[in-house]
Short mmCIF file of C-alpha atoms in Angstrom, two decimals:
data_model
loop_
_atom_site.label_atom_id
_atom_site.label_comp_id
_atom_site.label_asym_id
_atom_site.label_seq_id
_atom_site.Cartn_x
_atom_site.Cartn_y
_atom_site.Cartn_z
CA UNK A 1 15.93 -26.06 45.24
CA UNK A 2 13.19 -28.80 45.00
CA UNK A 3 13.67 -31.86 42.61
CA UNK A 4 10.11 -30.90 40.80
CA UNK A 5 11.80 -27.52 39.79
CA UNK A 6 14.20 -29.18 37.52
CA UNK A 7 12.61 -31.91 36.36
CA UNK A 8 10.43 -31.62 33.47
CA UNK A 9 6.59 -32.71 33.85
CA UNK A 10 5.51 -35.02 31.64
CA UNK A 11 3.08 -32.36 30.12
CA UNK A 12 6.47 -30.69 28.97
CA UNK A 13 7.71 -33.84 27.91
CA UNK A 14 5.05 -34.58 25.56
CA UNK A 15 4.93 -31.20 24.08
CA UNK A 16 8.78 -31.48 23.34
CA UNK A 17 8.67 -34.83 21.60
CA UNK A 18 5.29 -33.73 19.80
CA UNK A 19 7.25 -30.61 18.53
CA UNK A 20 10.66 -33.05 17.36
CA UNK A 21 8.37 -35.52 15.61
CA UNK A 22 6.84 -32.79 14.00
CA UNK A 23 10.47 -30.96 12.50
CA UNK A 24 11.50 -34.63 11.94
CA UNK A 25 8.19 -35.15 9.18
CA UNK A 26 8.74 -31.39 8.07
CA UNK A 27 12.54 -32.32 7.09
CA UNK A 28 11.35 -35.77 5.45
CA UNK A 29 8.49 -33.47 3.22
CA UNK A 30 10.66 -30.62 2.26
CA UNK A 31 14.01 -32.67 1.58
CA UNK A 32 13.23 -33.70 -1.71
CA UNK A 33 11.85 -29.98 -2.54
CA UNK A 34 15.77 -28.96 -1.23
CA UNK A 35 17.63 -31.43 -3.35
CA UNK A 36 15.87 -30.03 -6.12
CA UNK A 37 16.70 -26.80 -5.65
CA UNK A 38 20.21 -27.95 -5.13
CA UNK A 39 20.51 -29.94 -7.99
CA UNK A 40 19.82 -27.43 -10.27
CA UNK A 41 23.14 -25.94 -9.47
CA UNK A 42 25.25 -28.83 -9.86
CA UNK A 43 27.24 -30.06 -12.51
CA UNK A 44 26.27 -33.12 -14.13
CA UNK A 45 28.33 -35.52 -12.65
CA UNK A 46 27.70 -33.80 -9.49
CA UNK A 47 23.88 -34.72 -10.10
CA UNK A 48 24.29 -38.21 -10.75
CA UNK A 49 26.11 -38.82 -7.31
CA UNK A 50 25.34 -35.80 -5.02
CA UNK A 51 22.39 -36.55 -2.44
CA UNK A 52 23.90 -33.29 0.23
CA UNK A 53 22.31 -29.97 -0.11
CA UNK A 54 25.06 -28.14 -0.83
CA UNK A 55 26.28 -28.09 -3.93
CA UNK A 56 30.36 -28.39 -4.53
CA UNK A 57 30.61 -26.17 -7.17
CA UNK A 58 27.63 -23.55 -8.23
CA UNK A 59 26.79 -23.76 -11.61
CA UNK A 60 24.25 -20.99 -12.81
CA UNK A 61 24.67 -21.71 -16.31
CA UNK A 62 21.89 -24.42 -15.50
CA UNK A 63 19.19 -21.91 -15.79
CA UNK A 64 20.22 -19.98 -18.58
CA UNK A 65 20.54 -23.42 -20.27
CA UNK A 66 17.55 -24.89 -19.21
CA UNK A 67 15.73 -21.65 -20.38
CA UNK A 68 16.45 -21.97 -24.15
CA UNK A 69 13.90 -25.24 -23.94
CA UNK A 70 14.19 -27.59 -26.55
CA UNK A 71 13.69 -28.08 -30.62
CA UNK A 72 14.39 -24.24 -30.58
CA UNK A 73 11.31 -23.10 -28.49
CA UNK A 74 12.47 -21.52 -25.17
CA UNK A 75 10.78 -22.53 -21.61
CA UNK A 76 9.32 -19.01 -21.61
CA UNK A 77 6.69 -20.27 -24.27
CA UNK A 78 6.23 -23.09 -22.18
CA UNK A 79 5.12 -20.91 -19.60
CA UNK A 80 2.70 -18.39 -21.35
CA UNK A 81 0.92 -21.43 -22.64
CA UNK A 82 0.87 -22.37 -18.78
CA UNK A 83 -0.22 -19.18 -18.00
CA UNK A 84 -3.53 -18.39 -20.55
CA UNK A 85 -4.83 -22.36 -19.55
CA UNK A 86 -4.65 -21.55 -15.76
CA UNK A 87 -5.76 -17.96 -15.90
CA UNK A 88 -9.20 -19.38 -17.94
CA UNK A 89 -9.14 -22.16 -15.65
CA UNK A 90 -9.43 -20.29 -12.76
CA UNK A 91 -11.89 -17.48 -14.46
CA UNK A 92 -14.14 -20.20 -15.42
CA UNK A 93 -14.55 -22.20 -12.57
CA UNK A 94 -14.80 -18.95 -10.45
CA UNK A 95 -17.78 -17.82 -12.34
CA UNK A 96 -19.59 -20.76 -13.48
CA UNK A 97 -19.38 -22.71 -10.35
CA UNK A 98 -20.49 -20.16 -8.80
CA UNK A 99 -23.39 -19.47 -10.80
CA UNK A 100 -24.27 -23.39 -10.59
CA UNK A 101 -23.66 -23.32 -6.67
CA UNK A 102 -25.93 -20.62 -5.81
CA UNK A 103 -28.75 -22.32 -7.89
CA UNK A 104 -28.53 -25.30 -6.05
CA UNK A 105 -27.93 -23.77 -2.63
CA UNK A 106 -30.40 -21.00 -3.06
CA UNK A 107 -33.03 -21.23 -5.55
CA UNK A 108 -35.81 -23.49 -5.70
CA UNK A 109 -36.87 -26.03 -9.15
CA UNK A 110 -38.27 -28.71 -9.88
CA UNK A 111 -35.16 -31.98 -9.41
CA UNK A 112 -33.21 -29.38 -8.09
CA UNK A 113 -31.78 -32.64 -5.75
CA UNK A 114 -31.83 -34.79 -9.07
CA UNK A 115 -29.61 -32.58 -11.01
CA UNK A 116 -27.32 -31.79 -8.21
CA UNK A 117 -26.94 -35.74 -7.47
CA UNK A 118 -25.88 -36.04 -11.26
CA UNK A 119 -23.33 -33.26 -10.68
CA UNK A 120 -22.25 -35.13 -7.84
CA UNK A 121 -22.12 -38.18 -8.97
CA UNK A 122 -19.73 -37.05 -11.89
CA UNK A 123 -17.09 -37.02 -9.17
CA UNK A 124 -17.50 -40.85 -9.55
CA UNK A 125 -16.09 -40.94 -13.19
CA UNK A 126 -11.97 -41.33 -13.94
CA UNK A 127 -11.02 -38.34 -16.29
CA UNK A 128 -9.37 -41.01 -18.29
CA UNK A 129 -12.99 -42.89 -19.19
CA UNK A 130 -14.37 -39.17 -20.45
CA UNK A 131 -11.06 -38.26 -22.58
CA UNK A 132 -11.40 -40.76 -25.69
CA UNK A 133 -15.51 -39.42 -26.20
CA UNK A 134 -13.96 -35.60 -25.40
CA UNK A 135 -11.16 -36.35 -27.28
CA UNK A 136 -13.18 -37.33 -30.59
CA UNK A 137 -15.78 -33.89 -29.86
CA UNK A 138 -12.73 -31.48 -29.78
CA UNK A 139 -11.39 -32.96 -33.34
CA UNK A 140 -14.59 -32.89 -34.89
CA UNK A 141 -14.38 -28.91 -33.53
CA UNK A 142 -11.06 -28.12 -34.93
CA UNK A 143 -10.12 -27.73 -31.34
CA UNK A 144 -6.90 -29.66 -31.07
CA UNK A 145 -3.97 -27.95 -30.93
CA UNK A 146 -4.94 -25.16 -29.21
CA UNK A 147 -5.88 -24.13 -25.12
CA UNK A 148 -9.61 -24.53 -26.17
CA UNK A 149 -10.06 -27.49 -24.61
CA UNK A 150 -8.49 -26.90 -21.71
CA UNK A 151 -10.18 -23.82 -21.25
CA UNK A 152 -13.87 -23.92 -23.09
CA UNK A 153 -15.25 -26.92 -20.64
CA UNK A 154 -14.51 -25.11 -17.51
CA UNK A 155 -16.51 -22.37 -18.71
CA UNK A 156 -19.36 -24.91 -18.23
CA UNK A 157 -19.38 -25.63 -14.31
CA UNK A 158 -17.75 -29.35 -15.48
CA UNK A 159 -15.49 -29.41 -12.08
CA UNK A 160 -18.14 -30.99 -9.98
CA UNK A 161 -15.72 -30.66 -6.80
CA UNK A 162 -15.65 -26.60 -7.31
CA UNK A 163 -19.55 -26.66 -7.41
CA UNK A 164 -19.94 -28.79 -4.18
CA UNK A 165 -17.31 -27.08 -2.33
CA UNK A 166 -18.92 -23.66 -2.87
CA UNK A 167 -22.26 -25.27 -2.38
CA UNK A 168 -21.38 -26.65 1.11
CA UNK A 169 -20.20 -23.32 2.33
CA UNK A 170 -23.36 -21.79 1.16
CA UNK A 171 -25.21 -23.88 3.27
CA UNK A 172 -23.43 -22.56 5.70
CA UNK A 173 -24.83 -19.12 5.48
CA UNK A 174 -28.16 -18.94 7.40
CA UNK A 175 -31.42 -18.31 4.44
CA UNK A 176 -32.49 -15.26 6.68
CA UNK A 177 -30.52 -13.19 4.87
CA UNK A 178 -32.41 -14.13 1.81
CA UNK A 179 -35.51 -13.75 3.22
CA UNK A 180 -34.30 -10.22 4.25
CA UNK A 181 -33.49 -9.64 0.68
CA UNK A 182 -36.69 -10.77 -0.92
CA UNK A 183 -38.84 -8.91 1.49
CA UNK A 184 -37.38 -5.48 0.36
CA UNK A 185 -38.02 -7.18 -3.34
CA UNK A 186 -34.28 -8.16 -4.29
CA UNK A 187 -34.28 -10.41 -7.73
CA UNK A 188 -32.58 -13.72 -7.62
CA UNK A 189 -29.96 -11.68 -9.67
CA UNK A 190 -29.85 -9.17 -6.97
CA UNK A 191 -29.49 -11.48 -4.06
CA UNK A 192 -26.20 -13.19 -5.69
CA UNK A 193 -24.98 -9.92 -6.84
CA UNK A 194 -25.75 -7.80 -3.37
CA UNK A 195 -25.81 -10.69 -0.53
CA UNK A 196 -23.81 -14.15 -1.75
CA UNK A 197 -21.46 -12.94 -3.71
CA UNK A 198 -19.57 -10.73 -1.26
CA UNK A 199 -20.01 -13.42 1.46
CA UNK A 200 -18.60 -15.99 -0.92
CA UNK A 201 -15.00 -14.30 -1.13
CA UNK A 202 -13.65 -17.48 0.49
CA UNK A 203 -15.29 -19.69 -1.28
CA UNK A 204 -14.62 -18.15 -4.63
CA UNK A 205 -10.56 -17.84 -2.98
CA UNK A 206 -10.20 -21.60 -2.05
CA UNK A 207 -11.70 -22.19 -5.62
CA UNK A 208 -9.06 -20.12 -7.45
CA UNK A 209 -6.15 -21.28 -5.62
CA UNK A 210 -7.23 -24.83 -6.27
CA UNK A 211 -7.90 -24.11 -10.07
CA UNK A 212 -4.50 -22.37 -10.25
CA UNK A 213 -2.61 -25.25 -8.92
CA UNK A 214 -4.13 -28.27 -10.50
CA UNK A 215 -4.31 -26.88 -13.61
CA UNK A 216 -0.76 -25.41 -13.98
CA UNK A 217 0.36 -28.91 -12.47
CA UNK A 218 -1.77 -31.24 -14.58
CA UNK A 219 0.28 -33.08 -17.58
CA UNK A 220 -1.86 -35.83 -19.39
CA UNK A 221 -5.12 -33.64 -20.84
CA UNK A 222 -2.31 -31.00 -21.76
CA UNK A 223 -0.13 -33.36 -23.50
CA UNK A 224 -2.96 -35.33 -25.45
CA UNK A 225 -4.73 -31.72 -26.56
CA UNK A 226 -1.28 -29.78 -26.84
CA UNK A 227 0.76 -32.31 -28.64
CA UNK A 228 3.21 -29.79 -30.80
CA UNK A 229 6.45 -29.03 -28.80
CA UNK A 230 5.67 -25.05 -29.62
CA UNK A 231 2.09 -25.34 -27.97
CA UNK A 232 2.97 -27.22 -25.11
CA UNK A 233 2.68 -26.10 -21.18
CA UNK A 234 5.17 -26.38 -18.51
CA UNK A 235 4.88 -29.77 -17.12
CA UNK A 236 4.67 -31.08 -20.77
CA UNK A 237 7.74 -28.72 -21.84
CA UNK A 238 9.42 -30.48 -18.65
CA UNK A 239 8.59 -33.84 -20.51
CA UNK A 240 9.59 -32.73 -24.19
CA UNK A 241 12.72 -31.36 -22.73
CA UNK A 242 13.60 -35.12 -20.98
CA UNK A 243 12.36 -36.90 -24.22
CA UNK A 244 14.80 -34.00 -26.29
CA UNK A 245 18.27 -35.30 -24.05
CA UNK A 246 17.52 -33.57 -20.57
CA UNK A 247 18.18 -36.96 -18.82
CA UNK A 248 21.73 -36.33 -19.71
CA UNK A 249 22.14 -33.08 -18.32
CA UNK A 250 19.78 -32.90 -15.54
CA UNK A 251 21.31 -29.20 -14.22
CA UNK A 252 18.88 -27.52 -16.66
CA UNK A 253 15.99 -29.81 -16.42
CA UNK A 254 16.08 -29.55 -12.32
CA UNK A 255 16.60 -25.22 -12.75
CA UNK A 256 13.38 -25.58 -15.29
CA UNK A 257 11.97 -27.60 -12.58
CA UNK A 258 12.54 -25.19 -9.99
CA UNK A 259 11.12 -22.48 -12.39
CA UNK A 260 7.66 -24.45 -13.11
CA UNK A 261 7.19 -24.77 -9.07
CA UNK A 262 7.50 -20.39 -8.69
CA UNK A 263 4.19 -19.69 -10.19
CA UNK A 264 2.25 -21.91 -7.87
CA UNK A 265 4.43 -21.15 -5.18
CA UNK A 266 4.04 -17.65 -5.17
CA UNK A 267 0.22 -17.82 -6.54
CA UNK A 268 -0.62 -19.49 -3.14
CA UNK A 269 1.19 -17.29 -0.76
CA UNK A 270 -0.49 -14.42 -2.42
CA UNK A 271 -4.24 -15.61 -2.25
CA UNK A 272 -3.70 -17.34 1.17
CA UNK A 273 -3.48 -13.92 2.41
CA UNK A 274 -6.42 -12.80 0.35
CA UNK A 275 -8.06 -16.08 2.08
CA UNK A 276 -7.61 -15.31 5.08
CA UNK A 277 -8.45 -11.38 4.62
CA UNK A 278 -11.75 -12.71 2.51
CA UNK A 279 -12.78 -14.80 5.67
CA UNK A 280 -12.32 -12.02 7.67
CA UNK A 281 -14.10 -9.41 5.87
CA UNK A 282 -17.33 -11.76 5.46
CA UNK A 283 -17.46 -12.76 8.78
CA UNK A 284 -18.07 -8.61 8.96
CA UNK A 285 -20.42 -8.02 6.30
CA UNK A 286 -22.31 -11.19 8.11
CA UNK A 287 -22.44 -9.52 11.14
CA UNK A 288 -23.47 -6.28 10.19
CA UNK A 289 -26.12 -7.43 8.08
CA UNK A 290 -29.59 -6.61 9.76
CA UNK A 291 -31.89 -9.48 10.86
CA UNK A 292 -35.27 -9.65 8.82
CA UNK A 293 -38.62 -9.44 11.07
CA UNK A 294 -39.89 -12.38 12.04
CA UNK A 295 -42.72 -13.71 10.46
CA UNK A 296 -46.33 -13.13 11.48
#
C-alpha cells in the first residue's frame, strides 16, 4: 500500500479544518439560544449558578408560571397584542411598498429620481430623532394607547429599506416584459396586477419575513406608544414582567422567553419554504413568458 493512500492531501485537510471551524462558530452562536432553553427549566437557585445544558432537576412549573404574566394580565395578552402589530406590519409593508416600488421601478414622472432619493435618504435618519415629532402627532390623534401607531404608518410605504429592496429586484426583471404588456394595451394597473406582481413573490416573501421579525422583536416604539401593562406586546410584557419581580425568579421569565422566540421561529421556517418555492415558481412564469417583437 503506497504512503499517498493513507495520507490525507492537503485539499482534504483544508476541507476538514474548514468544516471544525465552522461547528466550532455554530456551537459559540447557538449556546446562548441552549442555555436559554435550559434555564427555563431550572429552579431558581439552579439559574443563578447553572451554566451546563442540562438541567439537574426539570421544573415545568416555569411555564405555567411564567404564563399568568404580571399585575394580573397573562402572557397570552402579551402575545395577541404581538400578534395584530406584526400581522398589520407585515400587510402594510407588503402592499404599500410594493405599490411605491413598482412606481419607481416601472413607471415614468417627472423627479421620479428626486423622490426616490428622498425615500432613500430617509434610511439616513435614527428612529429615535423622528419619535418625539411622531410622538406629539399620535397624541394630538388620540392614538396612544393603542396598535395605531404601530400599525397606521406602515400603511404609508414609511420603511424605506422594504421599498428599495423590492425596487432593486425589480430592476432585475428585464422591461421587455413591459413592453410586451403595453403593446397588447395592458394599463399600468394591469401590468402590476398580471406581470410584476406574480414575479415579485420573492420579493414580497423576503419583505414579510423581515416585517414579521423586526416588528414582533422591536421593544422601544412599543413601549413608548403601548405604555399600559394590559396593552403591552411581548418583548415589553418580557420587560414589565422583570420590572414586576421576574429577576428573582428567572425560571418563568426564561420559559416566557422561550415562548416570545416560537412565533418568529416558526414564522421563518414556514415562509423560507414559501421563499424558496416563490423563487422557483417565478423563475417559471419568467421563462414561459413570450418575448415581445422587436421593434421596427
Amino acid at each position: 500500500m503506497s504512503v499517498s493512500a493513507v495520507t490525507p492531501g492537503p485539499g482534504r485537510l483544508a476541507r476538514a479544518a474548514a468544516t471544525a471551524a465552522t461547528v466550532a462558530v455554530v456551537l459559540v452562536l447557538v449556546y446562548p439560544l441552549l442555555w436559554i432553553l435550559a434555564s427555563s427549566l431550572r429552579s431558581a437557585g439552579e439559574t443563578a449558578t447553572g451554566l451546563s445544558l442540562w438541567p439537574q432537576e426539570f421544573t415545568w412549573s416555569n411555564y405555567t408560571a411564567g404564563w399568568s404574566g404580571s399585575n394580573g394580565v397573562g402572557f397570552g395578552t402579551f402575545f395577541v397584542n404581538s400578534t395584530v402589530v406584526a400581522a398589520g406590519a407585515v400587510v402594510g409593508n407588503v402592499v404599500t411598498c410594493l405599490l411605491a416600488a413598482f412606481a419607481f421601478a416601472r413607471l415614468r414622472f417627472p423627479l421620479r429620481r428626486f423622490w426616490y432619493a428622498v425615500v432613500i435618504g430617509t434610511l439616513l435618519l435614527p428612529q429615535h430623532v423622528l419619535m418625539v415629532p411622531q410622538y406629539m402627532l399620535f397624541r394630538e390623534l388620540g392614538w396612544l394607547n393603542t396598535p395605531l401607531p404601530l400599525i397606521v404608518p406602515k400603511l404609508l410605504a414609511t420603511d424605506s429599506f422594504f421599498v428599495f429592496l423590492i425596487v432593486q429586484f425589480l430592476r432585475s426583471l428585464p422591461e421587455n416584459y413591459d413592453e410586451y404588456a403595453r403593446t397588447d394595451g395592458a394599463s399600468p394597473l394591469q401590468l402590476f396586477r398580471h406581470v410584476i406582481l406574480p414575479l415579485s413573490r420573492p420579493a414580497i416573501t423576503a419583505t414579510a419575513i423581515l416585517s414579521f421579525i423586526w416588528t414582533w422583536n422591536d421593544f422601544f416604539p412599543q413601549l413608548v406608544y403601548l405604555p399600559l401593562v394590559e396593552d403591552s406586546t411581548a418583548p415589553s410584557g418580557l420587560h414589565q414582567y422583570a420590572i414586576a419581580g421576574g429577576l428573582s425568579s428567572p425560571g418563568p421569565m426564561f420559559a416566557m422567553c422561550v415562548l416570545s422566540l416560537l412565533p418568529v421561529l416558526l414564522f421563518f421556517l414556514a415562509f423560507q419554504r414559501l421563499l424558496t418555492t416563490s423563487s422557483a415558481t417565478s423563475g417559471r412564469m419568467a421563462a414561459q413568458l413570450p418575448r415581445p417583437r422587436g421593434r421596427r
